[in-house]
PDB file of N, CA and C in Angstrom:
ATOM      1  N   UNK I   1       1.064  -1.259  -0.229  1.00 74.00           N
ATOM      2  CA  UNK I   1      -0.038  -0.090   0.089  1.00 74.00           C
ATOM      3  C   UNK I   1       0.843   1.127  -0.030  1.00 74.00           C
ATOM      4  N   UNK I   2       0.591   2.438  -0.667  1.00 87.00           N
ATOM      5  CA  UNK I   2       1.162   3.579  -0.539  1.00 87.00           C
ATOM      6  C   UNK I   2       0.640   4.555   0.191  1.00 87.00           C
ATOM      7  N   UNK I   3       1.637   5.009   0.981  1.00 92.00           N
ATOM      8  CA  UNK I   3       1.050   6.003   1.784  1.00 92.00           C
ATOM      9  C   UNK I   3       1.084   7.623   1.084  1.00 92.00           C
ATOM     10  N   UNK I   4      -0.143   8.122   1.220  1.00 94.00           N
ATOM     11  CA  UNK I   4      -0.369   9.511   0.525  1.00 94.00           C
ATOM     12  C   UNK I   4      -0.531  10.643   1.639  1.00 94.00           C
ATOM     13  N   UNK I   5      -0.962  10.224   2.813  1.00 95.00           N
ATOM     14  CA  UNK I   5      -1.093  11.289   3.781  1.00 95.00           C
ATOM     15  C   UNK I   5      -0.787  10.769   5.181  1.00 95.00           C
ATOM     16  N   UNK I   6      -0.199  11.612   5.812  1.00 94.00           N
ATOM     17  CA  UNK I   6       0.197  11.293   7.078  1.00 94.00           C
ATOM     18  C   UNK I   6       0.581  12.642   8.165  1.00 94.00           C
ATOM     19  N   UNK I   7       0.998  12.189   9.267  1.00 93.00           N
ATOM     20  CA  UNK I   7       1.451  13.325  10.180  1.00 93.00           C
ATOM     21  C   UNK I   7       2.318  12.821  11.441  1.00 93.00           C
ATOM     22  N   UNK I   8       2.879  13.803  11.878  1.00 96.00           N
ATOM     23  CA  UNK I   8       3.787  13.520  13.188  1.00 96.00           C
ATOM     24  C   UNK I   8       3.106  14.443  14.356  1.00 96.00           C
ATOM     25  N   UNK I   9       2.885  13.648  15.260  1.00 96.00           N
ATOM     26  CA  UNK I   9       2.308  14.586  16.621  1.00 96.00           C
ATOM     27  C   UNK I   9       3.249  14.233  17.754  1.00 96.00           C
ATOM     28  N   UNK I  10       3.410  15.411  18.380  1.00 98.00           N
ATOM     29  CA  UNK I  10       4.068  15.397  19.678  1.00 98.00           C
ATOM     30  C   UNK I  10       3.154  15.716  20.893  1.00 98.00           C
ATOM     31  N   UNK I  11       2.986  15.025  21.857  1.00 98.00           N
ATOM     32  CA  UNK I  11       1.951  15.278  22.911  1.00 98.00           C
ATOM     33  C   UNK I  11       2.595  15.242  24.320  1.00 98.00           C
ATOM     34  N   UNK I  12       2.244  16.097  25.120  1.00 98.00           N
ATOM     35  CA  UNK I  12       2.653  15.657  26.474  1.00 98.00           C
ATOM     36  C   UNK I  12       1.693  15.350  27.455  1.00 98.00           C
ATOM     37  N   UNK I  13       1.712  14.189  28.168  1.00 98.00           N
ATOM     38  CA  UNK I  13       1.046  13.584  29.076  1.00 98.00           C
ATOM     39  C   UNK I  13       0.940  14.051  30.342  1.00 98.00           C
ATOM     40  N   UNK I  14       0.228  14.318  30.784  1.00 98.00           N
ATOM     41  CA  UNK I  14       0.208  14.916  32.369  1.00 98.00           C
ATOM     42  C   UNK I  14       1.193  14.354  33.341  1.00 98.00           C
ATOM     43  N   UNK I  15       1.638  15.076  34.365  1.00 98.00           N
ATOM     44  CA  UNK I  15       2.882  14.536  34.900  1.00 98.00           C
ATOM     45  C   UNK I  15       2.823  13.116  35.498  1.00 98.00           C
ATOM     46  N   UNK I  16       3.783  12.170  34.973  1.00 97.00           N
ATOM     47  CA  UNK I  16       3.913  10.738  35.506  1.00 97.00           C
ATOM     48  C   UNK I  16       2.821   9.707  34.763  1.00 97.00           C
ATOM     49  N   UNK I  17       2.160  10.439  33.700  1.00 98.00           N
ATOM     50  CA  UNK I  17       1.243   9.405  32.961  1.00 98.00           C
ATOM     51  C   UNK I  17       1.608   9.192  31.494  1.00 98.00           C
ATOM     52  N   UNK I  18       2.922   9.305  31.109  1.00 98.00           N
ATOM     53  CA  UNK I  18       3.517   8.926  30.062  1.00 98.00           C
ATOM     54  C   UNK I  18       3.282   7.545  29.574  1.00 98.00           C
ATOM     55  N   UNK I  19       3.323   6.348  30.582  1.00 98.00           N
ATOM     56  CA  UNK I  19       2.995   5.177  30.025  1.00 98.00           C
ATOM     57  C   UNK I  19       1.473   4.781  29.748  1.00 98.00           C
ATOM     58  N   UNK I  20       0.891   5.660  30.566  1.00 98.00           N
ATOM     59  CA  UNK I  20      -0.539   5.227  30.022  1.00 98.00           C
ATOM     60  C   UNK I  20      -1.077   5.635  28.756  1.00 98.00           C
ATOM     61  N   UNK I  21      -0.311   6.978  28.323  1.00 98.00           N
ATOM     62  CA  UNK I  21      -0.637   7.325  27.144  1.00 98.00           C
ATOM     63  C   UNK I  21      -0.158   6.533  25.790  1.00 98.00           C
ATOM     64  N   UNK I  22       1.021   6.018  25.934  1.00 98.00           N
ATOM     65  CA  UNK I  22       1.862   5.126  25.441  1.00 98.00           C
ATOM     66  C   UNK I  22       0.895   3.671  25.127  1.00 98.00           C
ATOM     67  N   UNK I  23       0.496   3.154  26.295  1.00 97.00           N
ATOM     68  CA  UNK I  23      -0.186   2.054  26.395  1.00 97.00           C
ATOM     69  C   UNK I  23      -1.683   2.410  25.508  1.00 97.00           C
ATOM     70  N   UNK I  24      -2.239   3.398  25.806  1.00 96.00           N
ATOM     71  CA  UNK I  24      -3.509   3.604  24.941  1.00 96.00           C
ATOM     72  C   UNK I  24      -3.182   3.746  23.667  1.00 96.00           C
ATOM     73  N   UNK I  25      -1.945   4.370  23.180  1.00 96.00           N
ATOM     74  CA  UNK I  25      -1.860   4.643  21.858  1.00 96.00           C
ATOM     75  C   UNK I  25      -1.541   3.335  20.994  1.00 96.00           C
ATOM     76  N   UNK I  26      -0.879   2.248  21.721  1.00 95.00           N
ATOM     77  CA  UNK I  26      -0.672   0.989  21.264  1.00 95.00           C
ATOM     78  C   UNK I  26      -1.649   0.235  21.134  1.00 95.00           C
ATOM     79  N   UNK I  27      -2.725   0.699  21.749  1.00 91.00           N
ATOM     80  CA  UNK I  27      -4.163  -0.349  21.707  1.00 91.00           C
ATOM     81  C   UNK I  27      -5.120   0.658  20.885  1.00 91.00           C
ATOM     82  N   UNK I  28      -4.776   1.702  20.145  1.00 89.00           N
ATOM     83  CA  UNK I  28      -5.485   2.298  19.171  1.00 89.00           C
ATOM     84  C   UNK I  28      -6.246   1.750  18.119  1.00 89.00           C
ATOM     85  N   UNK I  29      -7.590   2.039  18.017  1.00 84.00           N
ATOM     86  CA  UNK I  29      -8.273   1.540  17.141  1.00 84.00           C
ATOM     87  C   UNK I  29      -7.923   1.819  15.570  1.00 84.00           C
ATOM     88  N   UNK I  30      -6.993   2.377  15.434  1.00 82.00           N
ATOM     89  CA  UNK I  30      -6.391   2.692  13.998  1.00 82.00           C
ATOM     90  C   UNK I  30      -5.444   1.550  13.637  1.00 82.00           C
ATOM     91  N   UNK I  31      -4.810   0.893  14.517  1.00 83.00           N
ATOM     92  CA  UNK I  31      -4.041  -0.130  14.283  1.00 83.00           C
ATOM     93  C   UNK I  31      -4.487  -1.303  13.471  1.00 83.00           C
ATOM     94  N   UNK I  32      -5.440  -1.809  13.649  1.00 85.00           N
ATOM     95  CA  UNK I  32      -6.235  -2.806  12.655  1.00 85.00           C
ATOM     96  C   UNK I  32      -6.540  -2.198  11.453  1.00 85.00           C
ATOM     97  N   UNK I  33      -6.610  -1.103  11.302  1.00 88.00           N
ATOM     98  CA  UNK I  33      -7.208  -0.538  10.083  1.00 88.00           C
ATOM     99  C   UNK I  33      -6.650  -0.369   9.128  1.00 88.00           C
ATOM    100  N   UNK I  34      -7.322  -1.268   7.732  1.00 92.00           N
ATOM    101  CA  UNK I  34      -6.375  -1.235   6.745  1.00 92.00           C
ATOM    102  C   UNK I  34      -5.731  -0.332   5.705  1.00 92.00           C
ATOM    103  N   UNK I  35      -6.458   1.033   6.241  1.00 94.00           N
ATOM    104  CA  UNK I  35      -6.102   2.224   5.489  1.00 94.00           C
ATOM    105  C   UNK I  35      -4.991   2.958   6.235  1.00 94.00           C
ATOM    106  N   UNK I  36      -4.686   2.444   7.454  1.00 93.00           N
ATOM    107  CA  UNK I  36      -3.658   2.991   8.471  1.00 93.00           C
ATOM    108  C   UNK I  36      -2.236   2.121   8.167  1.00 93.00           C
ATOM    109  N   UNK I  37      -1.453   2.592   7.438  1.00 92.00           N
ATOM    110  CA  UNK I  37      -0.140   1.594   6.901  1.00 92.00           C
ATOM    111  C   UNK I  37       0.957   1.942   7.859  1.00 92.00           C
ATOM    112  N   UNK I  38       1.225   3.185   8.242  1.00 92.00           N
ATOM    113  CA  UNK I  38       2.127   3.680   9.508  1.00 92.00           C
ATOM    114  C   UNK I  38       1.575   3.984  10.542  1.00 92.00           C
ATOM    115  N   UNK I  39       1.983   3.446  11.813  1.00 93.00           N
ATOM    116  CA  UNK I  39       1.489   3.765  12.933  1.00 93.00           C
ATOM    117  C   UNK I  39       2.623   3.602  14.229  1.00 93.00           C
ATOM    118  N   UNK I  40       3.558   4.673  14.397  1.00 94.00           N
ATOM    119  CA  UNK I  40       4.837   4.452  15.060  1.00 94.00           C
ATOM    120  C   UNK I  40       4.646   5.231  16.403  1.00 94.00           C
ATOM    121  N   UNK I  41       4.710   4.694  17.689  1.00 96.00           N
ATOM    122  CA  UNK I  41       5.081   5.645  18.900  1.00 96.00           C
ATOM    123  C   UNK I  41       6.135   5.476  19.494  1.00 96.00           C
ATOM    124  N   UNK I  42       6.885   6.689  19.948  1.00 97.00           N
ATOM    125  CA  UNK I  42       8.057   6.926  20.389  1.00 97.00           C
ATOM    126  C   UNK I  42       7.679   7.820  21.557  1.00 97.00           C
ATOM    127  N   UNK I  43       8.967   8.015  22.305  1.00 97.00           N
ATOM    128  CA  UNK I  43       8.989   8.752  23.522  1.00 97.00           C
ATOM    129  C   UNK I  43      10.362   9.466  23.570  1.00 97.00           C
ATOM    130  N   UNK I  44      10.268  10.742  24.216  1.00 97.00           N
ATOM    131  CA  UNK I  44      11.573  11.575  24.311  1.00 97.00           C
ATOM    132  C   UNK I  44      12.381  10.650  25.393  1.00 97.00           C
ATOM    133  N   UNK I  45      13.627  10.806  25.067  1.00 97.00           N
ATOM    134  CA  UNK I  45      14.626  10.045  25.969  1.00 97.00           C
ATOM    135  C   UNK I  45      14.819  10.902  27.292  1.00 97.00           C
ATOM    136  N   UNK I  46      14.498  12.056  26.885  1.00 97.00           N
ATOM    137  CA  UNK I  46      14.862  12.936  28.381  1.00 97.00           C
ATOM    138  C   UNK I  46      13.571  13.379  29.212  1.00 97.00           C
ATOM    139  N   UNK I  47      12.407  12.974  28.645  1.00 97.00           N
ATOM    140  CA  UNK I  47      11.202  13.523  29.222  1.00 97.00           C
ATOM    141  C   UNK I  47      10.104  11.975  28.907  1.00 97.00           C
ATOM    142  N   UNK I  48       9.961  11.098  29.836  1.00 97.00           N
ATOM    143  CA  UNK I  48       8.948  10.058  29.333  1.00 97.00           C
ATOM    144  C   UNK I  48       7.632  10.260  29.290  1.00 97.00           C
ATOM    145  N   UNK I  49       7.273  11.768  29.645  1.00 98.00           N
ATOM    146  CA  UNK I  49       6.018  12.064  29.488  1.00 98.00           C
ATOM    147  C   UNK I  49       5.574  12.947  27.978  1.00 98.00           C
ATOM    148  N   UNK I  50       6.716  12.983  27.386  1.00 98.00           N
ATOM    149  CA  UNK I  50       6.667  13.613  25.834  1.00 98.00           C
ATOM    150  C   UNK I  50       6.500  12.133  24.939  1.00 98.00           C
ATOM    151  N   UNK I  51       5.659  12.457  24.239  1.00 98.00           N
ATOM    152  CA  UNK I  51       5.221  11.155  23.444  1.00 98.00           C
ATOM    153  C   UNK I  51       5.058  11.683  21.766  1.00 98.00           C
ATOM    154  N   UNK I  52       5.519  10.906  21.047  1.00 97.00           N
ATOM    155  CA  UNK I  52       5.552  11.099  19.746  1.00 97.00           C
ATOM    156  C   UNK I  52       4.886   9.860  18.932  1.00 97.00           C
ATOM    157  N   UNK I  53       3.900  10.351  17.579  1.00 96.00           N
ATOM    158  CA  UNK I  53       3.006   9.448  17.057  1.00 96.00           C
ATOM    159  C   UNK I  53       3.310   9.936  15.492  1.00 96.00           C
ATOM    160  N   UNK I  54       3.764   9.130  14.747  1.00 94.00           N
ATOM    161  CA  UNK I  54       3.989   8.965  13.242  1.00 94.00           C
ATOM    162  C   UNK I  54       3.018   8.209  12.473  1.00 94.00           C
ATOM    163  N   UNK I  55       1.964   8.822  11.863  1.00 94.00           N
ATOM    164  CA  UNK I  55       1.140   7.847  11.045  1.00 94.00           C
ATOM    165  C   UNK I  55       1.016   7.873   9.856  1.00 94.00           C
ATOM    166  N   UNK I  56       0.672   7.334   8.829  1.00 94.00           N
ATOM    167  CA  UNK I  56       0.739   7.069   7.352  1.00 94.00           C
ATOM    168  C   UNK I  56      -0.462   6.448   7.111  1.00 94.00           C
ATOM    169  N   UNK I  57      -1.400   7.317   6.220  1.00 95.00           N
ATOM    170  CA  UNK I  57      -2.559   6.691   5.847  1.00 95.00           C
ATOM    171  C   UNK I  57      -2.551   6.714   4.310  1.00 95.00           C
ATOM    172  N   UNK I  58      -3.113   5.643   3.683  1.00 95.00           N
ATOM    173  CA  UNK I  58      -3.732   5.531   2.091  1.00 95.00           C
ATOM    174  C   UNK I  58      -4.174   6.856   1.675  1.00 95.00           C
ATOM    175  N   UNK I  59      -5.143   7.464   2.274  1.00 96.00           N
ATOM    176  CA  UNK I  59      -5.316   8.882   1.584  1.00 96.00           C
ATOM    177  C   UNK I  59      -5.976   9.581   2.653  1.00 96.00           C
ATOM    178  N   UNK I  60      -6.053  10.940   2.303  1.00 94.00           N
ATOM    179  CA  UNK I  60      -6.515  12.015   3.457  1.00 94.00           C
ATOM    180  C   UNK I  60      -7.987  11.673   3.846  1.00 94.00           C
ATOM    181  N   UNK I  61      -8.750  11.184   2.809  1.00 96.00           N
ATOM    182  CA  UNK I  61     -10.110  10.720   2.931  1.00 96.00           C
ATOM    183  C   UNK I  61     -10.349   9.507   3.775  1.00 96.00           C
ATOM    184  N   UNK I  62      -9.547   8.815   3.904  1.00 95.00           N
ATOM    185  CA  UNK I  62      -9.537   7.640   4.664  1.00 95.00           C
ATOM    186  C   UNK I  62      -9.172   7.796   6.162  1.00 95.00           C
ATOM    187  N   UNK I  63      -8.425   8.775   6.282  1.00 94.00           N
ATOM    188  CA  UNK I  63      -7.861   9.445   7.615  1.00 94.00           C
ATOM    189  C   UNK I  63      -9.055  10.014   8.315  1.00 94.00           C
ATOM    190  N   UNK I  64      -9.469  10.841   7.481  1.00 94.00           N
ATOM    191  CA  UNK I  64     -10.798  11.840   7.587  1.00 94.00           C
ATOM    192  C   UNK I  64     -12.101  10.789   8.347  1.00 94.00           C
ATOM    193  N   UNK I  65     -12.128   9.796   7.351  1.00 94.00           N
ATOM    194  CA  UNK I  65     -13.444   9.225   7.582  1.00 94.00           C
ATOM    195  C   UNK I  65     -13.202   8.221   9.136  1.00 94.00           C
ATOM    196  N   UNK I  66     -11.940   7.920   9.098  1.00 93.00           N
ATOM    197  CA  UNK I  66     -11.794   6.871  10.441  1.00 93.00           C
ATOM    198  C   UNK I  66     -11.835   7.872  11.731  1.00 93.00           C
ATOM    199  N   UNK I  67     -11.452   9.092  11.590  1.00 91.00           N
ATOM    200  CA  UNK I  67     -11.553   9.813  12.703  1.00 91.00           C
ATOM    201  C   UNK I  67     -12.736  10.460  13.020  1.00 91.00           C
ATOM    202  N   UNK I  68     -13.530  10.501  11.907  1.00 93.00           N
ATOM    203  CA  UNK I  68     -15.001  10.770  12.081  1.00 93.00           C
ATOM    204  C   UNK I  68     -15.839   9.873  12.646  1.00 93.00           C
ATOM    205  N   UNK I  69     -15.076   8.649  12.924  1.00 93.00           N
ATOM    206  CA  UNK I  69     -16.061   7.379  13.272  1.00 93.00           C
ATOM    207  C   UNK I  69     -16.171   7.831  15.012  1.00 93.00           C
ATOM    208  N   UNK I  70     -17.352   6.924  15.500  1.00 93.00           N
ATOM    209  CA  UNK I  70     -17.379   6.876  17.033  1.00 93.00           C
ATOM    210  C   UNK I  70     -16.166   6.279  17.519  1.00 93.00           C
ATOM    211  N   UNK I  71     -15.847   5.069  17.306  1.00 91.00           N
ATOM    212  CA  UNK I  71     -14.636   4.635  18.088  1.00 91.00           C
ATOM    213  C   UNK I  71     -13.379   5.496  18.063  1.00 91.00           C
ATOM    214  N   UNK I  72     -13.006   6.000  16.860  1.00 93.00           N
ATOM    215  CA  UNK I  72     -12.118   7.284  16.974  1.00 93.00           C
ATOM    216  C   UNK I  72     -12.240   8.498  17.673  1.00 93.00           C
ATOM    217  N   UNK I  73     -13.637   8.659  17.584  1.00 94.00           N
ATOM    218  CA  UNK I  73     -14.011   9.835  18.649  1.00 94.00           C
ATOM    219  C   UNK I  73     -13.866   9.576  20.113  1.00 94.00           C
ATOM    220  N   UNK I  74     -14.218   8.510  20.598  1.00 95.00           N
ATOM    221  CA  UNK I  74     -13.983   8.175  21.825  1.00 95.00           C
ATOM    222  C   UNK I  74     -12.581   7.937  22.361  1.00 95.00           C
ATOM    223  N   UNK I  75     -11.681   7.223  21.467  1.00 94.00           N
ATOM    224  CA  UNK I  75     -10.167   6.881  21.598  1.00 94.00           C
ATOM    225  C   UNK I  75      -9.880   8.534  21.946  1.00 94.00           C
ATOM    226  N   UNK I  76     -10.016   9.545  20.961  1.00 94.00           N
ATOM    227  CA  UNK I  76      -9.416  10.746  21.108  1.00 94.00           C
ATOM    228  C   UNK I  76      -9.821  11.457  22.444  1.00 94.00           C
ATOM    229  N   UNK I  77     -11.101  11.386  22.764  1.00 96.00           N
ATOM    230  CA  UNK I  77     -11.647  11.707  24.135  1.00 96.00           C
ATOM    231  C   UNK I  77     -10.730  11.194  25.145  1.00 96.00           C
ATOM    232  N   UNK I  78     -10.262   9.859  25.086  1.00 96.00           N
ATOM    233  CA  UNK I  78      -9.789   9.178  26.000  1.00 96.00           C
ATOM    234  C   UNK I  78      -8.314   9.577  26.341  1.00 96.00           C
ATOM    235  N   UNK I  79      -7.789   9.684  25.118  1.00 97.00           N
ATOM    236  CA  UNK I  79      -6.276  10.268  25.046  1.00 97.00           C
ATOM    237  C   UNK I  79      -6.343  11.730  25.456  1.00 97.00           C
ATOM    238  N   UNK I  80      -6.964  12.761  25.033  1.00 96.00           N
ATOM    239  CA  UNK I  80      -7.010  14.032  25.529  1.00 96.00           C
ATOM    240  C   UNK I  80      -7.165  14.124  27.104  1.00 96.00           C
ATOM    241  N   UNK I  81      -7.654  13.187  27.598  1.00 97.00           N
ATOM    242  CA  UNK I  81      -7.961  13.275  29.123  1.00 97.00           C
ATOM    243  C   UNK I  81      -6.679  12.941  29.974  1.00 97.00           C
ATOM    244  N   UNK I  82      -5.802  12.665  29.315  1.00 98.00           N
ATOM    245  CA  UNK I  82      -4.147  12.120  29.806  1.00 98.00           C
ATOM    246  C   UNK I  82      -3.271  12.983  29.483  1.00 98.00           C
ATOM    247  N   UNK I  83      -3.793  14.253  28.705  1.00 98.00           N
ATOM    248  CA  UNK I  83      -2.686  15.052  28.116  1.00 98.00           C
ATOM    249  C   UNK I  83      -2.642  16.464  29.089  1.00 98.00           C
ATOM    250  N   UNK I  84      -1.773  17.242  28.587  1.00 97.00           N
ATOM    251  CA  UNK I  84      -1.559  18.596  29.034  1.00 97.00           C
ATOM    252  C   UNK I  84      -1.077  19.355  27.869  1.00 97.00           C
ATOM    253  N   UNK I  85      -1.865  20.654  27.913  1.00 92.00           N
ATOM    254  CA  UNK I  85      -1.248  21.747  26.996  1.00 92.00           C
ATOM    255  C   UNK I  85      -1.597  21.229  25.402  1.00 92.00           C
ATOM    256  N   UNK I  86      -1.439  21.794  24.548  1.00 91.00           N
ATOM    257  CA  UNK I  86      -1.310  21.843  23.200  1.00 91.00           C
ATOM    258  C   UNK I  86      -0.585  20.658  22.464  1.00 91.00           C
ATOM    259  N   UNK I  87      -1.220  19.593  21.883  1.00 94.00           N
ATOM    260  CA  UNK I  87      -0.327  18.762  21.039  1.00 94.00           C
ATOM    261  C   UNK I  87       0.123  19.398  19.692  1.00 94.00           C
ATOM    262  N   UNK I  88       1.510  19.157  19.240  1.00 95.00           N
ATOM    263  CA  UNK I  88       1.858  19.663  18.175  1.00 95.00           C
ATOM    264  C   UNK I  88       1.882  18.548  17.022  1.00 95.00           C
ATOM    265  N   UNK I  89       1.424  19.217  15.763  1.00 93.00           N
ATOM    266  CA  UNK I  89       1.267  18.354  14.694  1.00 93.00           C
ATOM    267  C   UNK I  89       1.662  18.901  13.376  1.00 93.00           C
ATOM    268  N   UNK I  90       2.388  18.123  12.681  1.00 95.00           N
ATOM    269  CA  UNK I  90       2.918  18.601  11.331  1.00 95.00           C
ATOM    270  C   UNK I  90       2.739  17.614  10.323  1.00 95.00           C
ATOM    271  N   UNK I  91       2.449  18.009   9.151  1.00 91.00           N
ATOM    272  CA  UNK I  91       2.005  17.126   8.002  1.00 91.00           C
ATOM    273  C   UNK I  91       3.301  15.996   7.572  1.00 91.00           C
ATOM    274  N   UNK I  92       3.250  15.095   7.349  1.00 88.00           N
ATOM    275  CA  UNK I  92       4.343  14.481   7.149  1.00 88.00           C
ATOM    276  C   UNK I  92       3.848  12.993   6.156  1.00 88.00           C
ATOM    277  N   UNK I  93       4.374  12.667   5.308  1.00 87.00           N
ATOM    278  CA  UNK I  93       4.268  11.693   4.466  1.00 87.00           C
ATOM    279  C   UNK I  93       5.496  10.531   4.768  1.00 87.00           C
ATOM    280  N   UNK I  94       5.218   9.441   5.325  1.00 84.00           N
ATOM    281  CA  UNK I  94       6.247   8.643   5.462  1.00 84.00           C
ATOM    282  C   UNK I  94       6.505   8.024   4.073  1.00 84.00           C
ATOM    283  N   UNK I  95       7.879   7.807   3.825  1.00 87.00           N
ATOM    284  CA  UNK I  95       8.213   7.391   2.472  1.00 87.00           C
ATOM    285  C   UNK I  95       8.853   6.054   2.630  1.00 87.00           C
ATOM    286  N   UNK I  96       9.611   5.893   3.632  1.00 84.00           N
ATOM    287  CA  UNK I  96      10.155   4.372   3.841  1.00 84.00           C
ATOM    288  C   UNK I  96      10.961   4.526   4.872  1.00 84.00           C
ATOM    289  N   UNK I  97      11.804   3.330   5.070  1.00 85.00           N
ATOM    290  CA  UNK I  97      12.741   3.264   6.296  1.00 85.00           C
ATOM    291  C   UNK I  97      12.583   1.811   6.896  1.00 85.00           C
ATOM    292  N   UNK I  98      12.830   1.792   8.100  1.00 80.00           N
ATOM    293  CA  UNK I  98      12.647   0.459   9.031  1.00 80.00           C
ATOM    294  C   UNK I  98      12.383   0.827  10.247  1.00 80.00           C
ATOM    295  N   UNK I  99      11.477  -0.256  10.762  1.00 75.00           N
ATOM    296  CA  UNK I  99      10.955  -0.300  12.228  1.00 75.00           C
ATOM    297  C   UNK I  99      10.998  -1.833  12.648  1.00 75.00           C
ATOM    298  N   UNK I 100      11.868  -2.086  13.423  1.00 69.00           N
ATOM    299  CA  UNK I 100      11.776  -3.701  13.981  1.00 69.00           C
ATOM    300  C   UNK I 100      12.058  -3.527  15.657  1.00 69.00           C
ATOM    301  N   UNK I 101      11.044  -4.069  16.049  1.00 74.00           N
ATOM    302  CA  UNK I 101      10.879  -3.832  17.531  1.00 74.00           C
ATOM    303  C   UNK I 101      11.087  -5.504  18.162  1.00 74.00           C
TER     304      UNK I 101
END
């Protein structure tokens, strides 16, 4: 599948809640979604409450349709309750690389 739409997000968990944010993200409803072809979760090495997400989708429309769904809206609400401040987003289209865990 080709990635035609994506983004990178940086969010800050409430103090001491970085583990909860990571756990929730790794159970995200987008992970089994066939149009979500890249979903990577990372953390700041210096501050475990700063969490990064990189997503790649087959299209902007597929991403929008998914995030307009009830399960995605519930997920976002649950995630927002664990965060503090404004999250940073930038558009990004993953083009390749490697991930081995």
